[in-house]
GROMACS .gro file of C-alpha atoms in nm:
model
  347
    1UNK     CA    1  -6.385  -5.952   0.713
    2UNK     CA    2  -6.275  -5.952   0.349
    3UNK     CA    3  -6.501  -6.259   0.206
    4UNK     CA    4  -6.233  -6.453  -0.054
    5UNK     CA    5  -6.422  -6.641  -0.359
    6UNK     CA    6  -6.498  -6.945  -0.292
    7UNK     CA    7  -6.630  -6.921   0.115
    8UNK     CA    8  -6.992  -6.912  -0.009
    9UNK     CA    9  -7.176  -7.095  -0.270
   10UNK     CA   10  -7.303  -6.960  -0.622
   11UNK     CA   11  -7.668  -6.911  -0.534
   12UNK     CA   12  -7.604  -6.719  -0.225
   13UNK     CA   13  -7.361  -6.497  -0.346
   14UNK     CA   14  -7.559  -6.407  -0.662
   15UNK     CA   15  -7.861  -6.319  -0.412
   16UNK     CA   16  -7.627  -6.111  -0.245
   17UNK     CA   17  -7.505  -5.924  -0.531
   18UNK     CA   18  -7.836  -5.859  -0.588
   19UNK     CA   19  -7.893  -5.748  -0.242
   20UNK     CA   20  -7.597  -5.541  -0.263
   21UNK     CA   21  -7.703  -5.373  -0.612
   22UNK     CA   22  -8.055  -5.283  -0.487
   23UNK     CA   23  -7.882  -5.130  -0.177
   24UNK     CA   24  -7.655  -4.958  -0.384
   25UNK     CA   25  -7.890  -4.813  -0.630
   26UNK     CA   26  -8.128  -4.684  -0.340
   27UNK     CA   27  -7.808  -4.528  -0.153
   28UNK     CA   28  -7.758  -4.294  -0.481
   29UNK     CA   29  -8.086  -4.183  -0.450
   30UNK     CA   30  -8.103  -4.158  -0.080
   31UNK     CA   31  -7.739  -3.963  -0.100
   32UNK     CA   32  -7.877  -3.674  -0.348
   33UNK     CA   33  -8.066  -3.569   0.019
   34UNK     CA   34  -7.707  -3.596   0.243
   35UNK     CA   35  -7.501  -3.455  -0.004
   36UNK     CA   36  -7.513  -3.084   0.011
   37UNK     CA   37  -7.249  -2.796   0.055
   38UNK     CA   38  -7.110  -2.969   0.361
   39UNK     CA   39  -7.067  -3.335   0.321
   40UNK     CA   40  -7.012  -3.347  -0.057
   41UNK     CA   41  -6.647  -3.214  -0.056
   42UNK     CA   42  -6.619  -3.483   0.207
   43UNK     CA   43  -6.725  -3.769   0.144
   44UNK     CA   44  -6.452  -3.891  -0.118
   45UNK     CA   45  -6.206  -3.814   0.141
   46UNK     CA   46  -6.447  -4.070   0.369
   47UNK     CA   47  -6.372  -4.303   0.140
   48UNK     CA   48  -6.019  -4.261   0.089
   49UNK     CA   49  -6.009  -4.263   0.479
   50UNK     CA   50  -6.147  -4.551   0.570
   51UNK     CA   51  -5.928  -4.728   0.250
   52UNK     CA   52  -5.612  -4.591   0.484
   53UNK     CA   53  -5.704  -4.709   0.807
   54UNK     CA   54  -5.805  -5.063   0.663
   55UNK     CA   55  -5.474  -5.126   0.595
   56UNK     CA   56  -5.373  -5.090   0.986
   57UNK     CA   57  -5.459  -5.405   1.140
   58UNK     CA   58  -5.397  -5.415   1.560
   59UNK     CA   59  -5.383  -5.700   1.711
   60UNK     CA   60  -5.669  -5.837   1.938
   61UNK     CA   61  -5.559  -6.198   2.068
   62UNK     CA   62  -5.463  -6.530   2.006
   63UNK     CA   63  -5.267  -6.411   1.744
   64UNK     CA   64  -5.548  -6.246   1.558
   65UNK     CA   65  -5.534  -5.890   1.398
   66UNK     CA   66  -5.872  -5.672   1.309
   67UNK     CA   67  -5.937  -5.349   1.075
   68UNK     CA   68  -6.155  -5.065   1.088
   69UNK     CA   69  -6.451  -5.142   0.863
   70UNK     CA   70  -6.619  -4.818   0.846
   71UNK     CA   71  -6.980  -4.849   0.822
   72UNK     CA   72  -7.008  -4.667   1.108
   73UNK     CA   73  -6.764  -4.369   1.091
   74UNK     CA   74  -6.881  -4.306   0.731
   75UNK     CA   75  -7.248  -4.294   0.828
   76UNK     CA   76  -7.214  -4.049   1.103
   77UNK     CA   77  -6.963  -3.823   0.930
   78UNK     CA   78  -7.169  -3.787   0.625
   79UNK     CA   79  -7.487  -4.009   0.624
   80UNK     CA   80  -7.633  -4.417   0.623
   81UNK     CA   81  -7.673  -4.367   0.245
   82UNK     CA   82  -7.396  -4.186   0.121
   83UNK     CA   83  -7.210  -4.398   0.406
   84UNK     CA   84  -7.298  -4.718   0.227
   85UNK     CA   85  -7.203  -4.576  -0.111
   86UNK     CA   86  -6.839  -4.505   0.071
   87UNK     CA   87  -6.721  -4.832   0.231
   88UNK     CA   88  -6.831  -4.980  -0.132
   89UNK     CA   89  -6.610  -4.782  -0.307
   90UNK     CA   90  -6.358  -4.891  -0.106
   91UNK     CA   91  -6.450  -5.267  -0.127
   92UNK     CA   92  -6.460  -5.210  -0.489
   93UNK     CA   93  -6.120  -5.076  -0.510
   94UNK     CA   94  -5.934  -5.309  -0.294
   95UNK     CA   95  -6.136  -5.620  -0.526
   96UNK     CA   96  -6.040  -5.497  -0.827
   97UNK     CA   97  -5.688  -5.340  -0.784
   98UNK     CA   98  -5.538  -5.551  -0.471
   99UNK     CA   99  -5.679  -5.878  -0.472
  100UNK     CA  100  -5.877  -5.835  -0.139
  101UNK     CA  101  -6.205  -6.004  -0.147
  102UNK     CA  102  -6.337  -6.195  -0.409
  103UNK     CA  103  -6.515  -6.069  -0.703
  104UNK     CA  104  -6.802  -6.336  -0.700
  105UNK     CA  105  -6.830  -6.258  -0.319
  106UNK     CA  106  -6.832  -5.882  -0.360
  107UNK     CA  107  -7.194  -5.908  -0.354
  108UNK     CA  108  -7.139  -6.071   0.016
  109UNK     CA  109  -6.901  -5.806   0.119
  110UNK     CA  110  -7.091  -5.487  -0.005
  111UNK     CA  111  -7.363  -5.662   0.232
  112UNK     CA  112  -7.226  -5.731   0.536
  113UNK     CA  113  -6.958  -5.460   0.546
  114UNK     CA  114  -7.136  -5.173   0.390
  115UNK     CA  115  -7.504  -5.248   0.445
  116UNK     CA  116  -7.504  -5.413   0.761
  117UNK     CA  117  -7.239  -5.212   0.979
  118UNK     CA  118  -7.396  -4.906   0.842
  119UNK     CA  119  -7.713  -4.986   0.903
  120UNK     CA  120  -7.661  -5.092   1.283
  121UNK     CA  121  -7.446  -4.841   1.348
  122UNK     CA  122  -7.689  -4.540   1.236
  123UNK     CA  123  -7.953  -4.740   1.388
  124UNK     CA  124  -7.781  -4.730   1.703
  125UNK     CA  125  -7.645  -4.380   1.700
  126UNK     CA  126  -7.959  -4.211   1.623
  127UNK     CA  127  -8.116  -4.371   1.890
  128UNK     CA  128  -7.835  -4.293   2.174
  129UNK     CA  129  -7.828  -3.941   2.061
  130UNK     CA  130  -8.229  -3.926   2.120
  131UNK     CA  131  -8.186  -4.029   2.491
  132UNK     CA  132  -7.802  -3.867   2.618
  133UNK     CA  133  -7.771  -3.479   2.647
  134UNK     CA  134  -7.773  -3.292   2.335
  135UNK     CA  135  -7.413  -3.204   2.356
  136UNK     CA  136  -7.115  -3.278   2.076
  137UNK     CA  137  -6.935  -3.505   2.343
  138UNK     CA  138  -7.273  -3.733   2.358
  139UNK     CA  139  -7.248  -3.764   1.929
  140UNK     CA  140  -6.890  -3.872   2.020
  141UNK     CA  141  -7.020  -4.172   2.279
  142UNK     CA  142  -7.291  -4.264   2.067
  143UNK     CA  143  -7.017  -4.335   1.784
  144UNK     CA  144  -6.831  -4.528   2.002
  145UNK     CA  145  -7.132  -4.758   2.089
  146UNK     CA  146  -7.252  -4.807   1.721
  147UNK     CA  147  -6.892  -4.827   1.615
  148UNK     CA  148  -6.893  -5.127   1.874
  149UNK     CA  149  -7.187  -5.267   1.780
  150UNK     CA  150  -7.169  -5.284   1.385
  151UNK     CA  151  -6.834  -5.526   1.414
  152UNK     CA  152  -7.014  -5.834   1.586
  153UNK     CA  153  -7.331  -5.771   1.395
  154UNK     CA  154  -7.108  -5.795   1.111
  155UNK     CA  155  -6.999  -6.129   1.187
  156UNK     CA  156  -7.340  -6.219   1.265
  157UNK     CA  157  -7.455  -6.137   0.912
  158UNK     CA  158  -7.190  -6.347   0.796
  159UNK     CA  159  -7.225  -6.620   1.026
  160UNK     CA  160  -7.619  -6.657   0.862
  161UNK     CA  161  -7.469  -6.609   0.551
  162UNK     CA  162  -7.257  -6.904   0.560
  163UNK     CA  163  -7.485  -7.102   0.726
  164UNK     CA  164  -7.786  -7.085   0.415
  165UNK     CA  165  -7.466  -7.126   0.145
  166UNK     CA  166  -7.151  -7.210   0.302
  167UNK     CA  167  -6.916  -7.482   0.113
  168UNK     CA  168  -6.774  -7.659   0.333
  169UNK     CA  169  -6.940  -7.861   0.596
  170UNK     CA  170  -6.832  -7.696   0.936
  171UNK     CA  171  -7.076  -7.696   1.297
  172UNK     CA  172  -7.215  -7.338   1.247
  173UNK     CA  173  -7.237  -7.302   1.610
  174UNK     CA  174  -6.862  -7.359   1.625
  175UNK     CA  175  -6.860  -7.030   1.329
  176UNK     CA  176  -7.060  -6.839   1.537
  177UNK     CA  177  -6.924  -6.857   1.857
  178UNK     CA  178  -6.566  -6.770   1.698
  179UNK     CA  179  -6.631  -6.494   1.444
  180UNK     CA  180  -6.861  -6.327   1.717
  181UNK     CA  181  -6.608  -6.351   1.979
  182UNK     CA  182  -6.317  -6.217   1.814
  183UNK     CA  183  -6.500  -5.975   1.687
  184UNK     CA  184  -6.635  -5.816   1.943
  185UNK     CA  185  -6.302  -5.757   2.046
  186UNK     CA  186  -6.201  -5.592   1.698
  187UNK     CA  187  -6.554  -5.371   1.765
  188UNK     CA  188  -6.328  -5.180   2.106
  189UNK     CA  189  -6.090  -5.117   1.824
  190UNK     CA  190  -6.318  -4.982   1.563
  191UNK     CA  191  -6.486  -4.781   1.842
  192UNK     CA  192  -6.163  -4.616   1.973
  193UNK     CA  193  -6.103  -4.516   1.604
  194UNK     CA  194  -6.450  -4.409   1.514
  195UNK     CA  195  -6.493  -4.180   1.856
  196UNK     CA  196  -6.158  -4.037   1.795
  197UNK     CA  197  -6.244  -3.958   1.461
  198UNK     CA  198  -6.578  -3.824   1.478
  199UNK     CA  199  -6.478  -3.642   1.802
  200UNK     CA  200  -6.162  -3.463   1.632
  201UNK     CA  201  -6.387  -3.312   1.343
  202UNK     CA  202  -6.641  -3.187   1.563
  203UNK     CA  203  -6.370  -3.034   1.795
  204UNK     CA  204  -6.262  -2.814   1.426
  205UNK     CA  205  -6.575  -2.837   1.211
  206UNK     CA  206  -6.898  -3.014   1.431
  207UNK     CA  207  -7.094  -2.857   1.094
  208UNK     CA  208  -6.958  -3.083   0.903
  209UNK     CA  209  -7.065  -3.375   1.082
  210UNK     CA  210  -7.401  -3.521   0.937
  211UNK     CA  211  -7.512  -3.700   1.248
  212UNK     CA  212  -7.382  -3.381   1.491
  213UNK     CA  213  -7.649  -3.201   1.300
  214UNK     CA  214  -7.921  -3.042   1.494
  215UNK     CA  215  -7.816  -3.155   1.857
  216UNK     CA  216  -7.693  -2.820   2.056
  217UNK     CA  217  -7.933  -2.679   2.284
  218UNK     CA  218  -8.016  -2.328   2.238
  219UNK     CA  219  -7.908  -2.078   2.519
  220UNK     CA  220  -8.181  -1.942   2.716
  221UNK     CA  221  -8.219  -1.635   2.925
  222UNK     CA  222  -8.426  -1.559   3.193
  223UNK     CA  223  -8.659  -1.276   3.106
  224UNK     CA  224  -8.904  -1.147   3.385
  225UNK     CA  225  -8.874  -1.476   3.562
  226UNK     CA  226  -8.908  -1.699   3.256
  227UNK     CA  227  -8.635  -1.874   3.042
  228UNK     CA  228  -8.686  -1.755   2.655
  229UNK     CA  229  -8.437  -1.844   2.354
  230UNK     CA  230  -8.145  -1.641   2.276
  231UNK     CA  231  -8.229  -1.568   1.932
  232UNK     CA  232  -7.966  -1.754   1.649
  233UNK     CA  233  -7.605  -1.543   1.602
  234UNK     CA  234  -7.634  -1.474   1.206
  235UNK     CA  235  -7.535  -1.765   1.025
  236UNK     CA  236  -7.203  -1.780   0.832
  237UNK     CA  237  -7.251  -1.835   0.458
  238UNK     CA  238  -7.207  -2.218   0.383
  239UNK     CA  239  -6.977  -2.053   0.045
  240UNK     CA  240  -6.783  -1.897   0.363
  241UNK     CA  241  -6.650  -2.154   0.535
  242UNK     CA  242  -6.411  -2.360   0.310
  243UNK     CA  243  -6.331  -2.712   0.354
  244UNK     CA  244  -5.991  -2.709   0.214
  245UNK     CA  245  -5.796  -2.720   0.527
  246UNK     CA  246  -5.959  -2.999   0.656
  247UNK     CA  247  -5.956  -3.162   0.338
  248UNK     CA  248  -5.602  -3.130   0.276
  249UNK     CA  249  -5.584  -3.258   0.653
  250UNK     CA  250  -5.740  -3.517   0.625
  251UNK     CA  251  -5.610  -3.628   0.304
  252UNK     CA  252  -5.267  -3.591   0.440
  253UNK     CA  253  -5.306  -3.806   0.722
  254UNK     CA  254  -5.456  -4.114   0.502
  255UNK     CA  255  -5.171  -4.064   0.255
  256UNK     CA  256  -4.913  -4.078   0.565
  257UNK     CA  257  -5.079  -4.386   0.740
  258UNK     CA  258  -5.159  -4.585   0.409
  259UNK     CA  259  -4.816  -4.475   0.272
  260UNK     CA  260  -4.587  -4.537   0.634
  261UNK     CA  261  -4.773  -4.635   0.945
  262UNK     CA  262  -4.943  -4.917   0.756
  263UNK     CA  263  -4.539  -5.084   0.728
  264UNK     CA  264  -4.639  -5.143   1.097
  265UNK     CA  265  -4.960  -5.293   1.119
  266UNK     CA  266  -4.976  -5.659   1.263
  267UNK     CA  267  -4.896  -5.899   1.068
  268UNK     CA  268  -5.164  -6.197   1.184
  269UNK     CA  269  -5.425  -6.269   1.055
  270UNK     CA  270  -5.775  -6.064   1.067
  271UNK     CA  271  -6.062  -6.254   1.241
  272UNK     CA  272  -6.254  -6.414   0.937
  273UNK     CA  273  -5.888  -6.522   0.799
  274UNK     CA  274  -5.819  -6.691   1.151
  275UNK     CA  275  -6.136  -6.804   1.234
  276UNK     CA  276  -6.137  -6.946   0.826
  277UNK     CA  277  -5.835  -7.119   0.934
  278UNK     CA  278  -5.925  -7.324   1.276
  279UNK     CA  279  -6.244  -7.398   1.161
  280UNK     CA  280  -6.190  -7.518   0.842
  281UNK     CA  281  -6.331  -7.283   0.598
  282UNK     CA  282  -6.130  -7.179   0.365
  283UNK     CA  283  -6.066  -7.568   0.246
  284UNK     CA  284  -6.230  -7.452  -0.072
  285UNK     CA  285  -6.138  -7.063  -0.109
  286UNK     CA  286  -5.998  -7.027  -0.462
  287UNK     CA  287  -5.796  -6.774  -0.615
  288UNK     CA  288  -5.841  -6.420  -0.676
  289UNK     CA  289  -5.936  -6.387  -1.059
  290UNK     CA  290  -5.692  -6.015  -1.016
  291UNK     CA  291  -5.452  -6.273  -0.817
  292UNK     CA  292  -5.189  -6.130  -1.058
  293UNK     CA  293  -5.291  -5.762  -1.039
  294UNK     CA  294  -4.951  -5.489  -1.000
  295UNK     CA  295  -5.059  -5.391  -0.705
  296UNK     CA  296  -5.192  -5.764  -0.535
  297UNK     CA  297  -5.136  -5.783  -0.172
  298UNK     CA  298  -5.079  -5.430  -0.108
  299UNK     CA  299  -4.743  -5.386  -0.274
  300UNK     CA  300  -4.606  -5.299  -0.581
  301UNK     CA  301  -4.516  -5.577  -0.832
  302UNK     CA  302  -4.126  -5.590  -0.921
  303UNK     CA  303  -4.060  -5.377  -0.650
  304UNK     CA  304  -3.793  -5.600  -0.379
  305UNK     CA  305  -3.803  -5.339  -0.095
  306UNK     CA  306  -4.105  -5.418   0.158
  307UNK     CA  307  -4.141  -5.084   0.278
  308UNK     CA  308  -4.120  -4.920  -0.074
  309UNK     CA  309  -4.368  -5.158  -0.219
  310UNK     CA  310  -4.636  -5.169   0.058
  311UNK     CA  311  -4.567  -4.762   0.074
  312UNK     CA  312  -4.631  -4.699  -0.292
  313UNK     CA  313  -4.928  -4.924  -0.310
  314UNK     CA  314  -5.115  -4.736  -0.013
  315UNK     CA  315  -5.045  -4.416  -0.187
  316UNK     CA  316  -5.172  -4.513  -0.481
  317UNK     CA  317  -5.509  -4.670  -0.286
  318UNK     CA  318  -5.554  -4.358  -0.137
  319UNK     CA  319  -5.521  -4.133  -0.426
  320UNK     CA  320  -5.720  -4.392  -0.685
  321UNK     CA  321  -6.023  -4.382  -0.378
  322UNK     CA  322  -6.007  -4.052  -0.309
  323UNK     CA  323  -6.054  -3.982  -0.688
  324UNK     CA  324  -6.355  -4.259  -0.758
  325UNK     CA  325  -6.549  -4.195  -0.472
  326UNK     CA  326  -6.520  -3.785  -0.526
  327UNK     CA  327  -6.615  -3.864  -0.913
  328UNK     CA  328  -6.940  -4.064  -0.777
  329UNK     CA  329  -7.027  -3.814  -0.504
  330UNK     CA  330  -7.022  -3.538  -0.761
  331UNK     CA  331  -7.213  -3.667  -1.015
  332UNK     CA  332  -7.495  -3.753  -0.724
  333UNK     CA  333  -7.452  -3.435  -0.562
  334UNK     CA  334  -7.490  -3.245  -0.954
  335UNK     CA  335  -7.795  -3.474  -0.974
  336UNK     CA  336  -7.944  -3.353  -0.650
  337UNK     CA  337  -7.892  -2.977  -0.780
  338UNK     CA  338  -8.036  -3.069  -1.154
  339UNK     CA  339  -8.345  -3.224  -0.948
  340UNK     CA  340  -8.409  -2.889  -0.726
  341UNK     CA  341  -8.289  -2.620  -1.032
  342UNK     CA  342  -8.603  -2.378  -1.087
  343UNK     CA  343  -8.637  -2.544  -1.420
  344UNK     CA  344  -8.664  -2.905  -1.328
  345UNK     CA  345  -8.970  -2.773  -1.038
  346UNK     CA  346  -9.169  -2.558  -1.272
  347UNK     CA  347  -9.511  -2.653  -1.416
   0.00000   0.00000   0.00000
């Protein structure tokens, strides 16, 4: 889903960026509310995340791969805004260091796969968890729907995208009907991987999950024939209940998939690169202006052995995202506590 340079035209992709930059800006703001004691910690490790799994594409048919895009884990693990803020790190990382995605079409990708999958998917979530039992395993359904959902409506934004400023003249019906399709069939794979996700940190930590917030029904006894509360068990101080073994956790398992399992993702191409190449447009894609960058392609430059190279250059995505997007969510989170500080509310 990676939008090369060169796919859309000028004007569109400069009213994207600003699209994009208007999202962005209100996601800071929006993320000084999400980030507190729980998701802050967190949500650089999101980001690093979702950079990991990106690099593990499945295959789905026809000899056509897919990736996670990660609107939709990010927004239920630690909120739409800060969510948004996330999968842009990671698009701005894998521009600027590995050549994936354009830099005049960053403005495209920031919108459809950070603003639009995020969007849906919360969208979606919040209103399955409204209407299915209040219980953890219904937060872990209702990511698998949105999950589901966010990929084709992805390819949807897209789609209309290329349709007001595509360059090349191609039947947009013909676009639509093959970037939906195969991507609907990417969305089962970026379901399985959200659910599982979601579902294994509320099995250890459902306190840390933004969107799990709030949804367990309170035990009731029956009292002289009618049900009353149990009153709440005293909670645990927030200061109490560290995050460092899941962080570690989870930080370990993106530096083991980025830096090995990724040597054994499928090799075909994802569904815009596929669906770019039967249809005809990427006749005009042009190089990446970082086309030459050390780490280019997901491997090291000057490095012969495969393995090594693609290896290293995960690692190094991992640890560089992990360390941006941890840098960005502390400065908003130290904004949100300079904003609420006794001196900043006094008359």
């Amino acid at each position: 889903m990676h939008v090369p340079d060169g796919f859309i035209n000028a004007p569109v992709s400069a009213a994207t960026g600003v699209v994009a930059a208007g999202a962005v800006a209100l996601s800071l703001r929006g993320a000084r509310r999400e980030l507190d004691e729980r998701t802050a910690p967190l949500a650089g490790l999101v980001a690093a995340f979702i950079f990991a799994v990106q690099m593990l594409n499945f295959p789905v048919a026809a000899g056509t791969s897919g990736h996670l895009l990660g609107g939709a884990l990010a927004a239920i693990l630690v909120g739409p805004f800060t969510g948004v803020l996330c999968v842009s790190v990671v698009l701005l990382m894998q521009g600027i260091l590995f050549a994936d995605g354009g830099l005049t079409a960053l403005g495209v990708n920031i919108t459809d796969m950070a603003i639009v999958t995020t969007v849906v998917a919360y969208a979606v979530f919040r209103g399955l968890v409204k209407v299915l039992p209040r219980t953890r395993r219904s937060v872990t359904v209702a990511s698998f729907a949105a999950a589901l959902l966010s990929v084709p409506a992805a390819a949807l934004a897209f789609t209309l995208l290329y349709a007001v400023g595509g360059t090349t003249d191609v039947a947009i019906g013909k676009v639509a009907t093959a970037m939906i399709g195969v991507h609907v069939l990417i969305g089962i794979g970026e379901a399985a991987i959200t659910a599982l996700t979601v579902g294994a940190v509320i099995a250890v930590r459902p306190d840390l999950v933004y969107g799990a917030r709030g949804l367990q029904q309170k035990l009731k006894l029956r009292v002289n024939g009618e049900l009353v509360d149990v009153p709440d068990a005293e909670p645990v101080p927030v200061a109490a209940r560290s995050h460092r073994t899941l962080w570690i956790t989870g930080l370990a398992a993106s530096l083991v998939l980025a830096g090995f399992v990724s040597f054994y993702a499928s090799a075909n191409p994802d569904g815009l690169e596929k669906v770019a190449a039967d249809k005809g447009i990427d006749q005009r894609t042009k190089e990446h202006a970082n086309a030459d960058s050390p780490l280019a392609d997901y491997g090291v430059k000057d490095i012969e052995d495969a393995r090594l190279s693609g290896g290293l250059a995960g690692v190094i995505g991992v640890g560089v995202t992990v360390v941006a997007g941890s840098t960005v969510f502390w400065a908003v989170r130290r904004r949100r506590t300079d904003d609420t500080s006794p001196a900043s509310t006094s008359l």
